[in-house]
Structure formats: structure tokens, C-alpha cells
Coordinates of C-alpha atoms in Angstrom, one line a residue:
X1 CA 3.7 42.0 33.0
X2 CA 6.4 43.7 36.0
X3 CA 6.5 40.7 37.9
X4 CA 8.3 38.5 36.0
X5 CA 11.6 36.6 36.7
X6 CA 14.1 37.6 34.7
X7 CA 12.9 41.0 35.5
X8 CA 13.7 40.1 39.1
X9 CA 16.6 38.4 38.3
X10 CA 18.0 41.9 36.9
X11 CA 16.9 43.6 39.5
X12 CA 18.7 41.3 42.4
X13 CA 21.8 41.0 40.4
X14 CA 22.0 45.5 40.2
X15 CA 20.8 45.1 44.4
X16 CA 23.9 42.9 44.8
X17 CA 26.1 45.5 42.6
X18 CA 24.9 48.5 44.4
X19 CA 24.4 47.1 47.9
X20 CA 27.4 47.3 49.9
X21 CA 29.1 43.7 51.1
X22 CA 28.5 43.1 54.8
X23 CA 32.0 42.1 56.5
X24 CA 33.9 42.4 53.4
X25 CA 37.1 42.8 54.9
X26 CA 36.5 40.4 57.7
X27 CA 35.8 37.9 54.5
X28 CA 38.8 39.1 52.7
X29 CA 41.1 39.0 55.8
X30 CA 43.4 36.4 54.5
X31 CA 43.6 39.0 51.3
X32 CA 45.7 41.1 53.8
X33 CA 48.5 39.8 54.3
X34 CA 49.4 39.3 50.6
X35 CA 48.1 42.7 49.6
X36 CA 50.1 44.5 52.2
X37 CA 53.7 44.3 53.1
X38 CA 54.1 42.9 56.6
X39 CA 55.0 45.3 59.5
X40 CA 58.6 43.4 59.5
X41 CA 59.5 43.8 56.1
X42 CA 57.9 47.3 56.6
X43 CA 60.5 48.3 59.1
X44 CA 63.3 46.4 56.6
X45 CA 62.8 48.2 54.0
X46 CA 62.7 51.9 55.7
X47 CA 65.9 50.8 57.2
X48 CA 67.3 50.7 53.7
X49 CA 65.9 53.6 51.9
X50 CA 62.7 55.8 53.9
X51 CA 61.5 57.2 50.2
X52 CA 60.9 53.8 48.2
X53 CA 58.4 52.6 50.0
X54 CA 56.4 56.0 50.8
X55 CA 53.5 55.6 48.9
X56 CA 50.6 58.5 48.5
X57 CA 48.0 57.9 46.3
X58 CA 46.8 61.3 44.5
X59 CA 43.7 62.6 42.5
X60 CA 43.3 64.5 39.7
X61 CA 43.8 67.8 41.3
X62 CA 47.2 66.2 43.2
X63 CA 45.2 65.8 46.4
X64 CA 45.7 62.9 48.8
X65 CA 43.2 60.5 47.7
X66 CA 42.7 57.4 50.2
X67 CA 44.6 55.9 53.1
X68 CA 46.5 53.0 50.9
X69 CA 46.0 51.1 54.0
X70 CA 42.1 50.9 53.2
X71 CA 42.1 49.9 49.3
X72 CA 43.4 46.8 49.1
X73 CA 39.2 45.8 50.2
X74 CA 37.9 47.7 47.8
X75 CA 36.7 47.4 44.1
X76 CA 38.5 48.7 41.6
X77 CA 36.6 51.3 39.5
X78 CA 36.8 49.6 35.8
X79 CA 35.9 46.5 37.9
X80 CA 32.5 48.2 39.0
X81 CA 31.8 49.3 35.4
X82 CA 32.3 46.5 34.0
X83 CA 30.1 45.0 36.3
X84 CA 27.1 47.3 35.7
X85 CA 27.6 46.8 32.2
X86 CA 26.4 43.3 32.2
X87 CA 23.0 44.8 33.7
X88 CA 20.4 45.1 30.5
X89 CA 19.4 48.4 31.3
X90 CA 18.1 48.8 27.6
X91 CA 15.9 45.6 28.0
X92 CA 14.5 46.5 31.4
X93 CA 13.2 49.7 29.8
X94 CA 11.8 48.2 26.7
X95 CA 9.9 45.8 29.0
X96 CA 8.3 48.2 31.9
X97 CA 7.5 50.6 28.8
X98 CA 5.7 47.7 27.0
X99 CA 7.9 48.8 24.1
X100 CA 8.3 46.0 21.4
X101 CA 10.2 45.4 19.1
X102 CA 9.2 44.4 15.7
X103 CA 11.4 43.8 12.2
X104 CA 14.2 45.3 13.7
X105 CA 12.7 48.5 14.8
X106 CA 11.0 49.4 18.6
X107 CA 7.2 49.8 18.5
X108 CA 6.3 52.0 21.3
X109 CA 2.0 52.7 22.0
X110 CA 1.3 54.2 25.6
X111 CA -2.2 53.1 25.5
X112 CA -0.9 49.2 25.8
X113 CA -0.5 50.6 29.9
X114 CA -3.3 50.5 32.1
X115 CA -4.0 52.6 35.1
X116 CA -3.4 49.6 37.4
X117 CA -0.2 48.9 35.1
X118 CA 1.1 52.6 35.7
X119 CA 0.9 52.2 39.4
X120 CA 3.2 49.3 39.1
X121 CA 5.2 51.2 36.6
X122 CA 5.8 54.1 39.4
X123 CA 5.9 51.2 42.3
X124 CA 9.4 49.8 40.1
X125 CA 10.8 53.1 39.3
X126 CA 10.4 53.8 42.9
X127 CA 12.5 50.7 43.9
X128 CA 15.0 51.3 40.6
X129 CA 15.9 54.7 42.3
X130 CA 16.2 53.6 45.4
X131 CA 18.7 51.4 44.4
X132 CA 20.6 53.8 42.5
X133 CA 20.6 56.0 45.9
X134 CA 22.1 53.2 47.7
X135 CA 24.4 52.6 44.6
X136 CA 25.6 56.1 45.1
X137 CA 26.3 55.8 49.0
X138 CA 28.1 52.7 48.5
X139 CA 30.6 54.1 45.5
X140 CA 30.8 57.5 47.1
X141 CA 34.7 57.3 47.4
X142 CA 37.0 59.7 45.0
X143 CA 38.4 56.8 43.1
X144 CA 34.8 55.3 41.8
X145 CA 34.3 59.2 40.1
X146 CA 33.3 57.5 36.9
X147 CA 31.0 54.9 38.0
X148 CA 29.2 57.2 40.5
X149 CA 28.6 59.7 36.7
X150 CA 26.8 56.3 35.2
X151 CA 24.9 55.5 38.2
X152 CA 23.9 59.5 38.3
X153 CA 23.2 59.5 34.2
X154 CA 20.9 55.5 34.8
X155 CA 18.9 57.7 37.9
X156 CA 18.3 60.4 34.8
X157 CA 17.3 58.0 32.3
X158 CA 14.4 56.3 34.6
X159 CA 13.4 59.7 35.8
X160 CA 12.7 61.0 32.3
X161 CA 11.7 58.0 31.0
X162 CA 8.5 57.8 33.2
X163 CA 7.9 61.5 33.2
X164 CA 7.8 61.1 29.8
X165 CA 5.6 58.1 29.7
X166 CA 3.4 59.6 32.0
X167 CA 3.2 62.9 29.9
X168 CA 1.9 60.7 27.4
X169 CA -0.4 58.5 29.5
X170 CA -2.3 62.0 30.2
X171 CA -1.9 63.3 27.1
X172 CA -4.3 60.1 25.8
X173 CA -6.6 60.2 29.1
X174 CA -7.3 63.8 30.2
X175 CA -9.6 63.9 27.8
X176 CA -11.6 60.9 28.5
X177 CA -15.5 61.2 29.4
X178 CA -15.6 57.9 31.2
X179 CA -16.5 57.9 34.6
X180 CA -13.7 56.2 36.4
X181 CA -12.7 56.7 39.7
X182 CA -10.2 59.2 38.6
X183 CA -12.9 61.3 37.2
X184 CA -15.5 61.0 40.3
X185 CA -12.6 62.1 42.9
X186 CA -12.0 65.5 40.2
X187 CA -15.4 65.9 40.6
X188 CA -15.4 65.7 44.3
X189 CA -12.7 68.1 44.5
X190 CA -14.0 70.6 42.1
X191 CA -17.8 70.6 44.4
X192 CA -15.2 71.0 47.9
X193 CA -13.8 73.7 45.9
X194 CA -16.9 75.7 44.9
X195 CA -19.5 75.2 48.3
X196 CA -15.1 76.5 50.3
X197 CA -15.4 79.8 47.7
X198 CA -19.1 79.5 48.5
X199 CA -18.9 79.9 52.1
X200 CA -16.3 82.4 52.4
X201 CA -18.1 84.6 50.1
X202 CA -21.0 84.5 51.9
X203 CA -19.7 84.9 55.0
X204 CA -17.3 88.2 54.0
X205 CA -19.5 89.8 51.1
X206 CA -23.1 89.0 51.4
X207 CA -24.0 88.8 54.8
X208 CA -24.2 91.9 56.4
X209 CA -23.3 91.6 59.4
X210 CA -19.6 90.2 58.9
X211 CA -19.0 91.9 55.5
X212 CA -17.2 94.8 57.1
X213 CA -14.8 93.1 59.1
X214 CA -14.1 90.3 56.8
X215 CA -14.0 91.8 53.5
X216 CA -10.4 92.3 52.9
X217 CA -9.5 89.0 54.1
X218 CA -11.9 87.4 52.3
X219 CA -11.0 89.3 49.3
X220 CA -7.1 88.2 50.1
X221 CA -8.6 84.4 50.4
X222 CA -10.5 84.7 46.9
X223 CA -7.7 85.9 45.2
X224 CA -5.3 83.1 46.7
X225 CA -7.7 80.4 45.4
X226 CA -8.3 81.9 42.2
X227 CA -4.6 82.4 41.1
X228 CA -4.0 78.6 42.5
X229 CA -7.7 77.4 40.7
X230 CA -8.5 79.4 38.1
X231 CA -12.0 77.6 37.5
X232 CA -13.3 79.4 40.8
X233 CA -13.4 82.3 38.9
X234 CA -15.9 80.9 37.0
X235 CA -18.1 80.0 40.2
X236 CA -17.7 83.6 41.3
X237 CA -19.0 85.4 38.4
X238 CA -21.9 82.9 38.8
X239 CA -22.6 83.6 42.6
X240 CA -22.3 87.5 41.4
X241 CA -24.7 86.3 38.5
X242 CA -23.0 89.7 36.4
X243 CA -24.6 88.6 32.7
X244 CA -27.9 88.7 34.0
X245 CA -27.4 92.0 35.6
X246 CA -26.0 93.7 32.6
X247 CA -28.5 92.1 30.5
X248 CA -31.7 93.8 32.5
X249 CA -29.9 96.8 32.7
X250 CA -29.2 96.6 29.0
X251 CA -33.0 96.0 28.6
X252 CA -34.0 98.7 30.7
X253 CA -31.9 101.4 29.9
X254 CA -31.7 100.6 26.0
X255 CA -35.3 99.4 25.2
X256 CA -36.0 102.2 23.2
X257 CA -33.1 100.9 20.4
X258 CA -35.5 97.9 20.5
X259 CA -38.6 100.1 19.7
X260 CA -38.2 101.1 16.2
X261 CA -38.2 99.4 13.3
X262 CA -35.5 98.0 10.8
X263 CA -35.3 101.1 8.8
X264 CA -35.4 103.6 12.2
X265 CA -32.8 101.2 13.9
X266 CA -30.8 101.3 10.7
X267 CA -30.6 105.4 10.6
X268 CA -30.2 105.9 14.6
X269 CA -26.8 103.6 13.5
X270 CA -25.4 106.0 11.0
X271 CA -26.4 109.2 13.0
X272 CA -24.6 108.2 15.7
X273 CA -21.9 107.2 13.7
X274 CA -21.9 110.9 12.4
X275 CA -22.6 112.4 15.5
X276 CA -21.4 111.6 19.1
X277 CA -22.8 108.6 20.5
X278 CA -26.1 109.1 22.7
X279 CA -25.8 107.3 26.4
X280 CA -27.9 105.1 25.8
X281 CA -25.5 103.7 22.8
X282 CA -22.5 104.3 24.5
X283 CA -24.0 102.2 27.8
X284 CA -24.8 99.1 24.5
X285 CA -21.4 99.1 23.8
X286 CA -20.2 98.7 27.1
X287 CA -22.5 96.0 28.2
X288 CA -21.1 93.9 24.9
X289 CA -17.5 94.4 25.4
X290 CA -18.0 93.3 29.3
X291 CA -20.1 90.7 28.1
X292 CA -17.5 89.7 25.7
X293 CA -14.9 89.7 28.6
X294 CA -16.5 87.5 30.7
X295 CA -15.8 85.0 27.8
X296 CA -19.5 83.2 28.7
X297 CA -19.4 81.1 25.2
X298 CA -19.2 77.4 25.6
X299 CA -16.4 77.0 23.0
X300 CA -14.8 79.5 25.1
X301 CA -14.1 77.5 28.3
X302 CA -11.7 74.8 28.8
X303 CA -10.9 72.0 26.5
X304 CA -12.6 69.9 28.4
X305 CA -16.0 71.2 28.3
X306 CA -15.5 72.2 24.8
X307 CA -14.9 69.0 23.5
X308 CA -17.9 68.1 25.3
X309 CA -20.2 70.5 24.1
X310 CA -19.3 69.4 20.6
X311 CA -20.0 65.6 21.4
X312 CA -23.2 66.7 22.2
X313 CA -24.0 70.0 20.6
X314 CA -27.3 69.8 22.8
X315 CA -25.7 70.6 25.8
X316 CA -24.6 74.0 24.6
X317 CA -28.3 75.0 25.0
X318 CA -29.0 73.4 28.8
X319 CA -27.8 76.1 30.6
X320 CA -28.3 79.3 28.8
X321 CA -31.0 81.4 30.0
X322 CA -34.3 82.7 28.3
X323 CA -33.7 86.5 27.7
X324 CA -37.5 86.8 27.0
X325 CA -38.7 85.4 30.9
X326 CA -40.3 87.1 33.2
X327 CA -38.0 87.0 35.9
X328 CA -35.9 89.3 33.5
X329 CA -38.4 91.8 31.5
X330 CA -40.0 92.3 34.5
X331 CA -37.2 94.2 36.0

């Protein structure tokens, strides 16, 4: 569970850490005057020797750092460390990962996270990095270098962390036949997809009467949606039906290699193994390797259908077409 208390406990006590102090100084004022020398003892002390007292705090690279003026209100960086130290990052991860640990060692199983548990995962990352932004504003100052580098490297860590937990999550769902929600909106999206492909082919191929002006955009609108969805190719060779066409042609052209029998089929093979290929064998190869191209095999689509066809081996059958109907050997 994410809402639990001493989860928010650790996350108030980082808000307070990265948060910047509303009317520190004003707080702090009596801080001052010990802090600082006074403006009297100032001018006593420059009297005597101007160099003493001239103070300029410098970075690593010799620069001028801070006005002196403005630090004596500030944390001190080891302070600040320190401080985000005492945060247990490593326990706040174990816990929004559902990691547990068992016999001294961590047991990690992404399927222990739901769907509605991974939108509450994302909703606290969400908040985690916001924190760190605010983190970053508030130590943003030359002298908290180091403590800005851990507050960068704990941004890192969540960020991979979930990506990598939700590379995982999908790597255990994407395969899933249920029909969730999740499922019915791909659905939804892939129809919207293929009726949009649908219409503008219609409209700048097929009919005639807009083809000619709108063919090359449509052709430059096809292309864009293919290279961005490349399952619309798919819908396209369909709405071109091209299988069926070479296959009537390929029973037209070729049906005398059908006519013979065994024996006749087996020597018009050799000969025109011997001898150059007639058209009509030259026009059967063709047709296969395009036919082979258009890669119209059910174990040779995407995962996803292929791990369907083989949970039901029936399905491979549902859609093929009967090469022996009329609507084919009539042509």
C-alpha cells in the first residue's frame, strides 16, 4: 500500500529538507548580530589594519563565491547532506516497488503491482520529483555543489527505477488476451486508424473523380501513417486485396501447369530447368516470390497475433480464403 504513514512521514520530513524556510532570516535575526561583526567595531578594526578584516570567500576556480554578508542565514553544505542522509531512500524504494525482503536477500516479482497500483506508483514518482525540483531551486547556490550532485543522482534513481519497473510491468502484460479496458481503447484506436486510412484512400485513389488531384497528397498522407503505424500497411494490402489478384491471374495465365499429370508436370520441371523458362513459368515464380513478400502467413505477423493463432490453432483457418470458389475460378 502507498498511503501509508511512515511513508508520508518520509515524504514530509524530505518536503521540509527541500522546501525553502519562509522568513528564515527574519527568524534568525537575533543570529545577526553575533554572526557578524558590528558596523562599530567594523570601522575599529579598518582603522587599525584595512587587510585583516577583508574577507572574500572563493570557489574552486578562485572566483568570488557569495556576498559574506548573506551566509551567515544559510546552511552549511555537510549540514544539508547530513540531513538527507537520515531520509531512507533505500526503504522508500523497496516499499513503492513491493520489493521484500526475505532471509537476508530482496525478493523482487512485478506481477505483485496492479494496474490501479501503477497509477499510484507514477502519481508518487510524480510528487518525489517534484520535490527534488524544488530541492534543486532551493540549494542552487555555488557552495551546496555537492548536495545539488545527490539531489540530481536521487532524481536519476526514481526515474530509472520506474522506467524500469514499468519496462517490466509491459513486458508481463503486452501479451495478455484479457479484455480490460486497456485492451478495448487499442482496439478503438486501431478501428479509428483503419476506417482514417480507409477514407483517405478512397477519397485520393478509388474515386474518380478526386483521384487526380489528390493522389500525391494522399500518397504523402499514406506513407506518413504507415512509417508512424506500420500495421496500416497491412489494411492497405487488404483494401488493394493484391493476393487475390495475383492468385486469379496465377490461375488464369498458368492453368495449363495444372492440366497435366504428375509425370507430365514432373518433366515440364526439368525441361525448363534445361532450357529457358517458358512465360508462363517465369510469371509462377513471380507470383510466389511476391506472394512470399507480402509475408500473408499467420506466424508471420506480430507477436501478438501469433501467439494467438497458436492458443487457438483454429483461428489460423477463419480468414483464409477458398482458392477453389467461384468468385475466383470464374475469373
Amino acid at each position: 500500500m502507498l498511503g501509508c504513514w511512515p511513508l508520508d512521514h518520509a515524504l514530509t520530513v524530505l518536503s521540509t529538507i527541500l522546501n525553502p524556510v519562509k522568513a528564515r532570516e527574519d527568524f534568525l535575526h537575533h543570529l545577526k548580530e553575533t554572526a557578524l561583526p558590528s558596523q562599530v567595531d567594523e570601522d575599529k578594526n579598518l582603522s587599525e589594519d584595512k587587510n585583516d578584516n577583508v574577507w572574500v570567500v572563493v570557489d574552486s576556480s578562485g572566483e568570488e563565491e557569495e556576498d559574506p554578508a548573506q551566509l551567515w542565514a544559510r546552511f552549511n553544505e555537510n549540514d544539508v547532506v547530513q540531513i538527507l542522509n537520515q531520509v531512507p531512500f533505500k526503504e522508500i524504494f523497496q516499499h513503492i516497488l513491493l520489493i521484500k525482503e526475505e532471509d537476508g536477500s530482496l525478493n523482487y516479482d512485478v506481477s505483485c503491482t496492479s494496474h490501479q497500483g501503477f497509477m499510484k506508483l507514477f502519481a508518487f514518482a510524480t510528487h518525489l520529483l517534484q520535490l527534488f525540483r524544488t530541492g534543486l531551486a532551493t540549494y542552487s547556490q555555488v557552495r551546496y555543489r555537492g548536495a545539488t550532485k545527490r539531489i540530481c543522482r536521487l532524481l536519476r534513481h526514481t526515474v530509472e527505477y520506474i522506467t524500469d519497473h514499468w519496462q517490466s510491468f509491459l513486458s508481463l502484460h503486452q501479451y495478455s488476451l484479457s479484455h480490460s479496458t486497456a485492451m478495448s481503447q487499442a482496439v478503438a484506436h486501431l478501428e479509428s486508424l483503419q476506417v482514417v486510412v480507409n477514407n483517405i484512400f478512397e477519397a485520393t485513389f478509388v474515386n474518380e473523380g478526386t483521384r487526380e488531384a489528390l493522389s500525391r497528397n494522399g500518397r504523402d498522407l499514406l506513407a506518413t501513417i504507415a512509417a508512424k503505424h506500420p500495421l496500416s500497411i497491412s489494411y492497405l494490402l487488404t483494401a488493394t486485396q493484391v493476393a487475390l489478384t495475383v492468385l486469379e491471374a496465377h490461375i488464369k495465365i498458368c492453368r495449363d501447369l495444372y492440366s497435366g499429370s504428375l509425370l507430365t508436370e514432373g518433366v515440364k520441371q526439368v525441361t525448363s530447368v534445361m532450357y529457358s523458362p517458358s512465360p508462363e513459368q517465369m510469371f509462377f515464380n513471380w507470383s510466389w516470390e511476391l506472394l512470399i513478400r507480402l509475408r500473408l502467413h499467420r506466424l508471420d505477423q506480430p507477436k501478438a497475433q501469433v501467439q494467438a493463432a497458436l492458443a487457438s490453432p483454429s483461428s489460423l483457418l477463419v480468414d483464409m480464403p477458398d482458392p477453389t470458389s467461384a468468385a475466383i475460378t470464374q475469373a
